Tab-separated table of N, CA and C in Angstrom:
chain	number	residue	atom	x	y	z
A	210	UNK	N	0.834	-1.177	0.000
A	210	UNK	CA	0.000	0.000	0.000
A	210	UNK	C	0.886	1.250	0.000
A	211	UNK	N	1.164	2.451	-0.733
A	211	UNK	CA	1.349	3.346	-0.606
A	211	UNK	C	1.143	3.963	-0.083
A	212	UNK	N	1.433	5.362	1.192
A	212	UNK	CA	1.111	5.980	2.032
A	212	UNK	C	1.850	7.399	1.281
A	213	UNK	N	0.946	8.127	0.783
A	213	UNK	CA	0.948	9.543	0.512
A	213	UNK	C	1.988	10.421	2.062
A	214	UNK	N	2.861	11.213	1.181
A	214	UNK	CA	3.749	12.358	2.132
A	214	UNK	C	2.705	13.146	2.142
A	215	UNK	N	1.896	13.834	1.304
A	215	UNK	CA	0.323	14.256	1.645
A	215	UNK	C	-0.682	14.071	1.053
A	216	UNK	N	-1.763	14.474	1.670
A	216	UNK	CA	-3.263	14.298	1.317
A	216	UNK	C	-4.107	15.415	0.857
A	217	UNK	N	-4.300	15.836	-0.200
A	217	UNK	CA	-5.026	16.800	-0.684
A	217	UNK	C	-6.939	16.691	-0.488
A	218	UNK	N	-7.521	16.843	0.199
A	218	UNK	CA	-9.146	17.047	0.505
A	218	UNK	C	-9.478	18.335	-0.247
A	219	UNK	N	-10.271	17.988	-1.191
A	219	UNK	CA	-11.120	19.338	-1.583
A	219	UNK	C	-12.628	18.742	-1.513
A	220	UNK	N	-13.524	19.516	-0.623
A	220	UNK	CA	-14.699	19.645	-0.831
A	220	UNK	C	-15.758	19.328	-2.083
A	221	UNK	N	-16.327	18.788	-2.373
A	221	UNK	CA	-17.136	18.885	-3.512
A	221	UNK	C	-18.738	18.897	-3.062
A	222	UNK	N	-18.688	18.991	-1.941
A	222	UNK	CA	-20.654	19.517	-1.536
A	222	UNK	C	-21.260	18.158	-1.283
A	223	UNK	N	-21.106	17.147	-1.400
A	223	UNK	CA	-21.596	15.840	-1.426
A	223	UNK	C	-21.986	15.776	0.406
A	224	UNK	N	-22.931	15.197	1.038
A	224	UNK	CA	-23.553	15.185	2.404
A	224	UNK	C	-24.228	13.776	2.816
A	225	UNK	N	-24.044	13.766	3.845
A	225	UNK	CA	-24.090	11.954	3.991
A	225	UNK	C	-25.961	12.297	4.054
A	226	UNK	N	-26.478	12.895	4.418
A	226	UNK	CA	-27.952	12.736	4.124
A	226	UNK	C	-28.714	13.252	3.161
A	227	UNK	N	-27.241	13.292	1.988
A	227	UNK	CA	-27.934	13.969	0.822
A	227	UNK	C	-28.705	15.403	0.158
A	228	UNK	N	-28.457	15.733	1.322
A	228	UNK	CA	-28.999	17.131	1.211
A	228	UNK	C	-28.008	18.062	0.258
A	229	UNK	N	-28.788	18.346	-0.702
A	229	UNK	CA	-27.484	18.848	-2.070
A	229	UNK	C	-27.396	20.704	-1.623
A	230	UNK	N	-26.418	20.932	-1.017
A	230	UNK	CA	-26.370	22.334	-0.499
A	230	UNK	C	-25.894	22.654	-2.026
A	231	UNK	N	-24.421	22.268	-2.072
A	231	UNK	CA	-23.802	22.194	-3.728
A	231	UNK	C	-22.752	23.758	-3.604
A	232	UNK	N	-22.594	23.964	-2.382
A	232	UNK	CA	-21.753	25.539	-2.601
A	232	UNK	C	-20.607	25.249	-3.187
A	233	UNK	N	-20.009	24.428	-2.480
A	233	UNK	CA	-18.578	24.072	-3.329
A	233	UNK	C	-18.879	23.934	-4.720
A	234	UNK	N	-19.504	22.937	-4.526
A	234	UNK	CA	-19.917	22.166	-6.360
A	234	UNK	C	-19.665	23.274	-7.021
A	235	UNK	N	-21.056	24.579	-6.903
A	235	UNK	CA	-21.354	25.438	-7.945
A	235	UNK	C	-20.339	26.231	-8.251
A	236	UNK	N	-18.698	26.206	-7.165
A	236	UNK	CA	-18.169	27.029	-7.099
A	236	UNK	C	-16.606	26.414	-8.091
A	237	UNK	N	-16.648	25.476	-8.760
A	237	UNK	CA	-15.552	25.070	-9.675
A	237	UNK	C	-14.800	24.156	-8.681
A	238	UNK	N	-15.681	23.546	-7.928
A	238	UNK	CA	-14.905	22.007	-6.689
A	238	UNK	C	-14.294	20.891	-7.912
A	239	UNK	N	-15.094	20.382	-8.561
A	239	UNK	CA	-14.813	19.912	-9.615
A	239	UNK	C	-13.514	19.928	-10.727
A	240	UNK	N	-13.366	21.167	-10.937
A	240	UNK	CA	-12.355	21.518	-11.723
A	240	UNK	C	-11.449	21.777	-10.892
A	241	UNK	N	-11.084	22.216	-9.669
A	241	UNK	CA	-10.278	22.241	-9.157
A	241	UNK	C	-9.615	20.869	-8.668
A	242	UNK	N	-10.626	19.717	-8.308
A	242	UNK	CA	-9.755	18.546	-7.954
A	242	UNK	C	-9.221	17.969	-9.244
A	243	UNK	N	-9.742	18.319	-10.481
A	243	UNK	CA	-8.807	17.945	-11.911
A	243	UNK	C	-7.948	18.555	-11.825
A	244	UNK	N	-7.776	20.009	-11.716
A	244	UNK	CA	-6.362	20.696	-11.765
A	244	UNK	C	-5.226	20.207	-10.417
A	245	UNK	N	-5.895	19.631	-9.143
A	245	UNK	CA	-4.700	19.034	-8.507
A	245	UNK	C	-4.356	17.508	-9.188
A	246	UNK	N	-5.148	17.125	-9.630
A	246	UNK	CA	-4.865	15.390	-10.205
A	246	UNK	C	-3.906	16.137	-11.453
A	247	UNK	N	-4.028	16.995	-12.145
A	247	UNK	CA	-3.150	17.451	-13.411
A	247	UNK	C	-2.103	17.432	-13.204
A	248	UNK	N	-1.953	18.654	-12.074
A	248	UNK	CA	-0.803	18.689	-11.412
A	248	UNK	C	0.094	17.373	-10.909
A	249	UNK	N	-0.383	16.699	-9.733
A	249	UNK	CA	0.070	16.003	-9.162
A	249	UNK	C	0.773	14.925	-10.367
A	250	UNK	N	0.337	14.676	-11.645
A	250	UNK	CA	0.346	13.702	-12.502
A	250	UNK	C	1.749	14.235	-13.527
A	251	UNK	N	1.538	16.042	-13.758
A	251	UNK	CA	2.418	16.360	-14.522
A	251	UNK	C	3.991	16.577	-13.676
A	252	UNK	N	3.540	16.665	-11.708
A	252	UNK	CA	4.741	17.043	-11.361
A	252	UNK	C	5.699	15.449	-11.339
A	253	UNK	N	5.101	14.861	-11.363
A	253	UNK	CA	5.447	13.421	-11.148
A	253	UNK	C	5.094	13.257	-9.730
A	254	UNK	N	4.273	13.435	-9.601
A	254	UNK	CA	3.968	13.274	-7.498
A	254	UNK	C	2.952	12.186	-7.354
A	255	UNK	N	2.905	11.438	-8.206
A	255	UNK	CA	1.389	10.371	-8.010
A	255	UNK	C	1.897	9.249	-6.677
A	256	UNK	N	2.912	9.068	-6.213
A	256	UNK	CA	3.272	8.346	-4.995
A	256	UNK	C	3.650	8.962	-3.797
A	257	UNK	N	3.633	9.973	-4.098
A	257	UNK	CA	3.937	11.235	-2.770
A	257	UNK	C	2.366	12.034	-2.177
A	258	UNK	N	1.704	12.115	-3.763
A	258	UNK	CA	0.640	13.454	-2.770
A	258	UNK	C	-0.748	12.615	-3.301
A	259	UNK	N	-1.788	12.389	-2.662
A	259	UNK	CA	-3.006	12.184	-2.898
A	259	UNK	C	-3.889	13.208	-3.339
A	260	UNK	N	-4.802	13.209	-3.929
A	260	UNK	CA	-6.051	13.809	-3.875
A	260	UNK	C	-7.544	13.640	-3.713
A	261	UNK	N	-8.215	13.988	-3.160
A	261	UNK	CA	-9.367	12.940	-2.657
A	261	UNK	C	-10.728	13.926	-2.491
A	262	UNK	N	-12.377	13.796	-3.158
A	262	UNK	CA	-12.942	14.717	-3.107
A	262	UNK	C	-13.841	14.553	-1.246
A	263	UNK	N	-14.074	15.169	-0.833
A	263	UNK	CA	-14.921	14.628	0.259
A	263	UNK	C	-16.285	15.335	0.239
A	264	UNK	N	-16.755	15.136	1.104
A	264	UNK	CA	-18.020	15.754	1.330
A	264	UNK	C	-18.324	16.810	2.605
A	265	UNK	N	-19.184	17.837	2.852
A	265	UNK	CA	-19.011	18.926	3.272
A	265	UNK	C	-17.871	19.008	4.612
A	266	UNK	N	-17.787	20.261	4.247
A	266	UNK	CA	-16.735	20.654	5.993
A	266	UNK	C	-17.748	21.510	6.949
A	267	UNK	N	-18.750	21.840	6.274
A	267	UNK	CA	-19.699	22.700	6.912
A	267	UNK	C	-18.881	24.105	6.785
A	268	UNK	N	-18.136	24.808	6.059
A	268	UNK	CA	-17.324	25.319	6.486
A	268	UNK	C	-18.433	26.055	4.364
A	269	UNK	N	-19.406	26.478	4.377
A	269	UNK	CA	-19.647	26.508	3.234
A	269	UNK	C	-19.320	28.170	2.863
A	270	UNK	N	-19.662	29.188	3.811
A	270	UNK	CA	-19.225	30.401	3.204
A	270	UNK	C	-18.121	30.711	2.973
A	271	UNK	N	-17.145	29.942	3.353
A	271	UNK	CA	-15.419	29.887	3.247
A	271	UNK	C	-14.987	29.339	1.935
A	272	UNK	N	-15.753	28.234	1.059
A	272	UNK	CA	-15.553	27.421	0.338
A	272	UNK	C	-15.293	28.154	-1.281
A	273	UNK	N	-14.963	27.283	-2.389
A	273	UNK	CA	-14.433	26.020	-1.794
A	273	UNK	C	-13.292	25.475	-0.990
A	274	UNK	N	-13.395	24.484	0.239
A	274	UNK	CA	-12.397	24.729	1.129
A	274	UNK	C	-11.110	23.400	0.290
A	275	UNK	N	-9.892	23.471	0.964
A	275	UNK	CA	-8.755	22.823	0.524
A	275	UNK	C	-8.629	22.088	2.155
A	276	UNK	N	-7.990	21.112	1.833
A	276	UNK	CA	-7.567	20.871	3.525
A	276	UNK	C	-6.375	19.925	3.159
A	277	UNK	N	-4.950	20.458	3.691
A	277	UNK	CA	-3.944	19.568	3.169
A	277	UNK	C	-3.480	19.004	4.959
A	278	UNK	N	-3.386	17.486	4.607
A	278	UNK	CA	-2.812	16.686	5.271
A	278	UNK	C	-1.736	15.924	5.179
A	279	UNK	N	-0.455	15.287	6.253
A	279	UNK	CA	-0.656	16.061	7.404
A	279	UNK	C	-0.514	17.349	8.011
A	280	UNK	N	-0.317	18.453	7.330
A	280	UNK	CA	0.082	19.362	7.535
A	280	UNK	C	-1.167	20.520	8.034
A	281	UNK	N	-2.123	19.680	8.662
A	281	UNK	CA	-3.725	20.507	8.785
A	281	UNK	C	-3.758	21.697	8.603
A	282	UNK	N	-3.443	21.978	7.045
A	282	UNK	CA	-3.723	23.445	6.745
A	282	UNK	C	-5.337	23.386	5.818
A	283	UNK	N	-5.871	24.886	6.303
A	283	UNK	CA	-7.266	24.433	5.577
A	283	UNK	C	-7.122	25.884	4.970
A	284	UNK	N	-7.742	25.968	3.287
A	284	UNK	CA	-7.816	26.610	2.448
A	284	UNK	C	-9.007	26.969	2.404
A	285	UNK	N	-9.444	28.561	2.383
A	285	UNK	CA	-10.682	28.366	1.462
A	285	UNK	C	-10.632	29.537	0.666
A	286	UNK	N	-11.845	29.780	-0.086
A	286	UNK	CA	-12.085	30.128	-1.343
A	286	UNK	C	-11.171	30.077	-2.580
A	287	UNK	N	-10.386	28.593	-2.425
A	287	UNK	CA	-9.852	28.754	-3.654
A	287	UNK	C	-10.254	28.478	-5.185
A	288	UNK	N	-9.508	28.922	-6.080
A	288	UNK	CA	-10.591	28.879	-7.398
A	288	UNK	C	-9.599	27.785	-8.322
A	289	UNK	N	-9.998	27.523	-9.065
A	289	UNK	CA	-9.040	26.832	-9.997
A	289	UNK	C	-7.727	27.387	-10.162
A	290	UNK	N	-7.609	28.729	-10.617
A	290	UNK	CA	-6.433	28.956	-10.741
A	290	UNK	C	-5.696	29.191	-9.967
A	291	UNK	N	-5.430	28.892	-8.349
A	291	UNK	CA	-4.698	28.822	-7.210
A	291	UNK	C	-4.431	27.572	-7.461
A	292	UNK	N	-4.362	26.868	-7.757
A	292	UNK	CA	-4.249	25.055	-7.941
A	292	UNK	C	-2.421	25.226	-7.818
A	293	UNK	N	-2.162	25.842	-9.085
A	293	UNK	CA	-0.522	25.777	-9.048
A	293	UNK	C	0.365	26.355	-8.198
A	294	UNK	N	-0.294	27.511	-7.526
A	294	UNK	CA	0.308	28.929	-6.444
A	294	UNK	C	0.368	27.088	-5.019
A	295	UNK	N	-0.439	26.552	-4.895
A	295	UNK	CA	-0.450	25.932	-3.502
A	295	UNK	C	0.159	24.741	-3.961
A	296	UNK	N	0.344	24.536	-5.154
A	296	UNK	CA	1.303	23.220	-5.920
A	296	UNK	C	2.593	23.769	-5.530
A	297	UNK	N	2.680	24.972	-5.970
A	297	UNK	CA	4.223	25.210	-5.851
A	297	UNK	C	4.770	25.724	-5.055
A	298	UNK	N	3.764	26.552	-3.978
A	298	UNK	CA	4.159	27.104	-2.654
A	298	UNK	C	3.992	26.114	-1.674
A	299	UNK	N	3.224	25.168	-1.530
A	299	UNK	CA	2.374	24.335	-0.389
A	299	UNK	C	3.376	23.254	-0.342
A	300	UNK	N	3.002	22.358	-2.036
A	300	UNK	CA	3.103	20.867	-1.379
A	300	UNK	C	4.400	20.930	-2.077
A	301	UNK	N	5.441	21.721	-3.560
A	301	UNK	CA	6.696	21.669	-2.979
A	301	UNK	C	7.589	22.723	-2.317
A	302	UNK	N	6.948	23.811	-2.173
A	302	UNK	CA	7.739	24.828	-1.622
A	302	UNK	C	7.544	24.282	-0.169
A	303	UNK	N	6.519	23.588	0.197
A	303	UNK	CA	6.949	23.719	2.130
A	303	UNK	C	6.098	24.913	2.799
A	304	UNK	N	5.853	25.786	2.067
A	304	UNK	CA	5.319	27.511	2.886
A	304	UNK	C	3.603	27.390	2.376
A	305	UNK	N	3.235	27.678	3.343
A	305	UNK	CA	1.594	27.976	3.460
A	305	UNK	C	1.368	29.031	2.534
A	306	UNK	N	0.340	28.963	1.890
A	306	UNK	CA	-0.341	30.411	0.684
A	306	UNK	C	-1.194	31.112	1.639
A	307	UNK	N	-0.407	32.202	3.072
A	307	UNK	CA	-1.294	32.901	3.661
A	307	UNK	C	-2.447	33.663	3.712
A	308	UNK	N	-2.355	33.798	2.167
A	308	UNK	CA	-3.640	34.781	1.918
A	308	UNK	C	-4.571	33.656	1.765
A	309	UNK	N	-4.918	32.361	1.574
A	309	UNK	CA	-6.009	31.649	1.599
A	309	UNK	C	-6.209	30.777	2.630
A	310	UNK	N	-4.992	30.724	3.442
A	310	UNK	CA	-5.683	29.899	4.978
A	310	UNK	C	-6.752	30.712	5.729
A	311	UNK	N	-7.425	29.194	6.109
A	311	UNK	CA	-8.465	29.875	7.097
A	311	UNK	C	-7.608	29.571	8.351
C-alpha cells in the first residue's frame, strides 16, 4: 500500500444525508480537484501526494475549502487557478499560501 507524504481534501458539496447544499460544487470544486490530479500527474507526485474529493466541511461560506494533510492546513475560497500557487508554494515549496488559509 502506498502511504501519501500528503493528502489533498477538496470539498465537492456531497452530504451523507444527501442534502445537495452544492456551494462548493457550484463554485468550480470539480475543476479544481482535476487541476490538482493534473498537477500532481504532470509534477510526477502520483506516490507522494493524494487527492481525494470529500463531502461537506460545513465550512460553506469559506468554500471552496482545501484541507492539506498532514500538515492541517485548511484553504478556502480557492478557485481553480490557485491550484498551481499551492502546488508550488504548499506541497513543494513547504510555505503555506497565507492569503487563503483559514
Amino acid at each position: 500500500m502506498i502511504k501519501p507524504k500528503r493528502h489533498i481534501f477538496v470539498c465537492s458539496s456531497s452530504r451523507v444525508n444527501g442534502e445537495p447544499k452544492g456551494f462548493c460544487h457550484s463554485k468550480e470544486a470539480v475543476e479544481i480537484i482535476g487541476n490538482f490530479m493534473e498537477e500532481i500527474r504532470d509534477r510526477d507526485l502520483g506516490s507522494e501526494v493524494f487527492v481525494s474529493n470529500t463531502g461537506c466541511f460545513t465550512l460553506c461560506e469559506k468554500g471552496p475549502v482545501v484541507v492539506i494533510y498532514p500538515d492541517n492546513v485548511w484553504y478556502g475560497g480557492v478557485t481553480p487557478g490557485e491550484v498551481e500557487e499551492i502546488m508550488d508554494e504548499h506541497i513543494e515549496g513547504g510555505n503555506v499560501v497565507k492569503r487563503l488559509e483559514l
